Amino acid sequence: QPPAMACSLKDELLCSICLSIYQDPVGLGCEHYFCRRCITEHWVRQEPQGTRDCPECRRTFPEPTLAPSLKLANIVERYSAFPLDAILGAQRSPFPCKDHEKVKLFCLTDRAVVCFFCDEPAVHEQHQVTNVDDAFEELQRELKEQLQGLQESERGHTEALQLLKKQLAETKSSAKSLRATIGEAFERLHRLLRERQKAMLEELEADTARTLSDIEHKIQRYSQQLRKVQEGTQILQERLAEADKHVFLAGVASLSERLKGKIHETNLTYEDFPTSKYMGPLQYTIWKSLFQDIHP
């Protein structure tokens, strides 16, 4: 099984001292490998005994030499960047990649196809790398979730647009109806105001005609009385101008008869023009008359 093979291969990359992946692996003459730090610390602990041996086979070395294993270090580096279970479970492409076949892996972090042999492991270090089949299923699941979310968003936007279009039509219809209602209401008010204006002007004309007629009649009467008073004044002035006493006294007897109807007292009475009825709080008066005709 690929997972078992991955575990087995991983075990080959473990330092037998720290039981971790090799760090700067070095080899001894016995072809066993350890972390440079681990074997160095192991030999430091053995200094009191004066020996230096291999922790694996217990072979001693008088003058041991630590040889760096570049090949093993490269394998460790690539293992750190690419999980072995993905490598072992990957399918190989029939197309050659330089001098070897391209192993199909997929980096979920970079969302890109990578080659275990060609790509630099450091580029995908600590990235989520898996085989193509698993990546296909994972991305299929993600895209289906995104599609479901987009479809739900599409339904929501469609419903919202339908509601907005309905509200648009209803608003236009309501505005049209309200314009008609407002026009009718103000037309009724205008009609009432015009009627009140017409009635008030007619009343003003009647008051004006009545007042003018009364004044003109009094003018005519007082003009006639003034002429008679002037005639009486002239008669008296002529009698007073008579110097002859006998003639003056002889005319006194007929003076009363001649002055009859010539003396009139001034007892003028008239009514003021009703201006206050058409002034003052005219708007309030009109409002009261409108209020009687309006029934909310």
mmCIF file with all atom_site columns, N, CA and C in Angstrom, residues 160-176 179:
data_model
loop_
_atom_site.group_PDB
_atom_site.id
_atom_site.type_symbol
_atom_site.label_atom_id
_atom_site.label_alt_id
_atom_site.label_comp_id
_atom_site.label_asym_id
_atom_site.label_entity_id
_atom_site.label_seq_id
_atom_site.pdbx_PDB_ins_code
_atom_site.Cartn_x
_atom_site.Cartn_y
_atom_site.Cartn_z
_atom_site.occupancy
_atom_site.B_iso_or_equiv
_atom_site.pdbx_formal_charge
_atom_site.auth_seq_id
_atom_site.auth_comp_id
_atom_site.auth_asym_id
_atom_site.auth_atom_id
_atom_site.pdbx_PDB_model_num
ATOM 1  N N  . ALA A 1 160 ? -34.306 39.731 -5.567  1.00 0.00 ? 160 ALA A N  1
ATOM 2  C CA . ALA A 1 160 ? -34.210 41.146 -5.197  1.00 0.00 ? 160 ALA A CA 1
ATOM 3  C C  . ALA A 1 160 ? -34.574 42.042 -6.380  1.00 0.00 ? 160 ALA A C  1
ATOM 4  N N  . LEU A 1 161 ? -34.082 41.685 -7.581  1.00 0.00 ? 161 LEU A N  1
ATOM 5  C CA . LEU A 1 161 ? -34.408 42.484 -8.764  1.00 0.00 ? 161 LEU A CA 1
ATOM 6  C C  . LEU A 1 161 ? -35.900 42.430 -9.067  1.00 0.00 ? 161 LEU A C  1
ATOM 7  N N  . GLN A 1 162 ? -36.502 41.255 -8.938  1.00 0.00 ? 162 GLN A N  1
ATOM 8  C CA . GLN A 1 162 ? -37.945 41.149 -9.166  1.00 0.00 ? 162 GLN A CA 1
ATOM 9  C C  . GLN A 1 162 ? -38.720 42.023 -8.189  1.00 0.00 ? 162 GLN A C  1
ATOM 10 N N  . LEU A 1 163 ? -38.279 41.994 -6.918  1.00 0.00 ? 163 LEU A N  1
ATOM 11 C CA . LEU A 1 163 ? -38.945 42.816 -5.911  1.00 0.00 ? 163 LEU A CA 1
ATOM 12 C C  . LEU A 1 163 ? -38.774 44.300 -6.213  1.00 0.00 ? 163 LEU A C  1
ATOM 13 N N  . LEU A 1 164 ? -37.550 44.686 -6.625  1.00 0.00 ? 164 LEU A N  1
ATOM 14 C CA . LEU A 1 164 ? -37.302 46.093 -6.930  1.00 0.00 ? 164 LEU A CA 1
ATOM 15 C C  . LEU A 1 164 ? -38.111 46.550 -8.138  1.00 0.00 ? 164 LEU A C  1
ATOM 16 N N  . LYS A 1 165 ? -38.204 45.686 -9.164  1.00 0.00 ? 165 LYS A N  1
ATOM 17 C CA . LYS A 1 165 ? -39.002 46.047 -10.340 1.00 0.00 ? 165 LYS A CA 1
ATOM 18 C C  . LYS A 1 165 ? -40.474 46.189 -9.967  1.00 0.00 ? 165 LYS A C  1
ATOM 19 N N  . LYS A 1 166 ? -40.948 45.290 -9.082  1.00 0.00 ? 166 LYS A N  1
ATOM 20 C CA . LYS A 1 166 ? -42.331 45.389 -8.620  1.00 0.00 ? 166 LYS A CA 1
ATOM 21 C C  . LYS A 1 166 ? -42.556 46.682 -7.853  1.00 0.00 ? 166 LYS A C  1
ATOM 22 N N  . GLN A 1 167 ? -41.591 47.003 -6.977  1.00 0.00 ? 167 GLN A N  1
ATOM 23 C CA . GLN A 1 167 ? -41.696 48.247 -6.219  1.00 0.00 ? 167 GLN A CA 1
ATOM 24 C C  . GLN A 1 167 ? -41.637 49.458 -7.144  1.00 0.00 ? 167 GLN A C  1
ATOM 25 N N  . LEU A 1 168 ? -40.819 49.356 -8.218  1.00 0.00 ? 168 LEU A N  1
ATOM 26 C CA . LEU A 1 168 ? -40.727 50.457 -9.170  1.00 0.00 ? 168 LEU A CA 1
ATOM 27 C C  . LEU A 1 168 ? -42.069 50.708 -9.837  1.00 0.00 ? 168 LEU A C  1
ATOM 28 N N  . ALA A 1 169 ? -42.712 49.620 -10.295 1.00 0.00 ? 169 ALA A N  1
ATOM 29 C CA . ALA A 1 169 ? -44.023 49.767 -10.941 1.00 0.00 ? 169 ALA A CA 1
ATOM 30 C C  . ALA A 1 169 ? -45.065 50.301 -9.959  1.00 0.00 ? 169 ALA A C  1
ATOM 31 N N  . GLU A 1 170 ? -45.052 49.753 -8.731  1.00 0.00 ? 170 GLU A N  1
ATOM 32 C CA . GLU A 1 170 ? -46.029 50.210 -7.737  1.00 0.00 ? 170 GLU A CA 1
ATOM 33 C C  . GLU A 1 170 ? -45.806 51.670 -7.374  1.00 0.00 ? 170 GLU A C  1
ATOM 34 N N  . THR A 1 171 ? -44.543 52.080 -7.280  1.00 0.00 ? 171 THR A N  1
ATOM 35 C CA . THR A 1 171 ? -44.239 53.475 -6.938  1.00 0.00 ? 171 THR A CA 1
ATOM 36 C C  . THR A 1 171 ? -44.713 54.412 -8.033  1.00 0.00 ? 171 THR A C  1
ATOM 37 N N  . LYS A 1 172 ? -44.456 54.032 -9.294  1.00 0.00 ? 172 LYS A N  1
ATOM 38 C CA . LYS A 1 172 ? -44.926 54.873 -10.400 1.00 0.00 ? 172 LYS A CA 1
ATOM 39 C C  . LYS A 1 172 ? -46.446 54.973 -10.388 1.00 0.00 ? 172 LYS A C  1
ATOM 40 N N  . SER A 1 173 ? -47.134 53.837 -10.164 1.00 0.00 ? 173 SER A N  1
ATOM 41 C CA . SER A 1 173 ? -48.598 53.849 -10.125 1.00 0.00 ? 173 SER A CA 1
ATOM 42 C C  . SER A 1 173 ? -49.107 54.699 -8.965  1.00 0.00 ? 173 SER A C  1
ATOM 43 N N  . SER A 1 174 ? -48.471 54.541 -7.792  1.00 0.00 ? 174 SER A N  1
ATOM 44 C CA . SER A 1 174 ? -48.893 55.323 -6.622  1.00 0.00 ? 174 SER A CA 1
ATOM 45 C C  . SER A 1 174 ? -48.670 56.810 -6.855  1.00 0.00 ? 174 SER A C  1
ATOM 46 N N  . ALA A 1 175 ? -47.508 57.149 -7.448  1.00 0.00 ? 175 ALA A N  1
ATOM 47 C CA . ALA A 1 175 ? -47.211 58.560 -7.707  1.00 0.00 ? 175 ALA A CA 1
ATOM 48 C C  . ALA A 1 175 ? -48.232 59.155 -8.677  1.00 0.00 ? 175 ALA A C  1
ATOM 49 N N  . LYS A 1 176 ? -48.610 58.392 -9.708  1.00 0.00 ? 176 LYS A N  1
ATOM 50 C CA . LYS A 1 176 ? -49.604 58.871 -10.666 1.00 0.00 ? 176 LYS A CA 1
ATOM 51 C C  . LYS A 1 176 ? -50.946 59.110 -9.985  1.00 0.00 ? 176 LYS A C  1
ATOM 52 N N  . ARG A 1 179 ? -50.664 62.153 -7.711  1.00 0.00 ? 179 ARG A N  1
ATOM 53 C CA . ARG A 1 179 ? -50.697 63.410 -8.466  1.00 0.00 ? 179 ARG A CA 1
ATOM 54 C C  . ARG A 1 179 ? -52.139 63.791 -8.811  1.00 0.00 ? 179 ARG A C  1
#
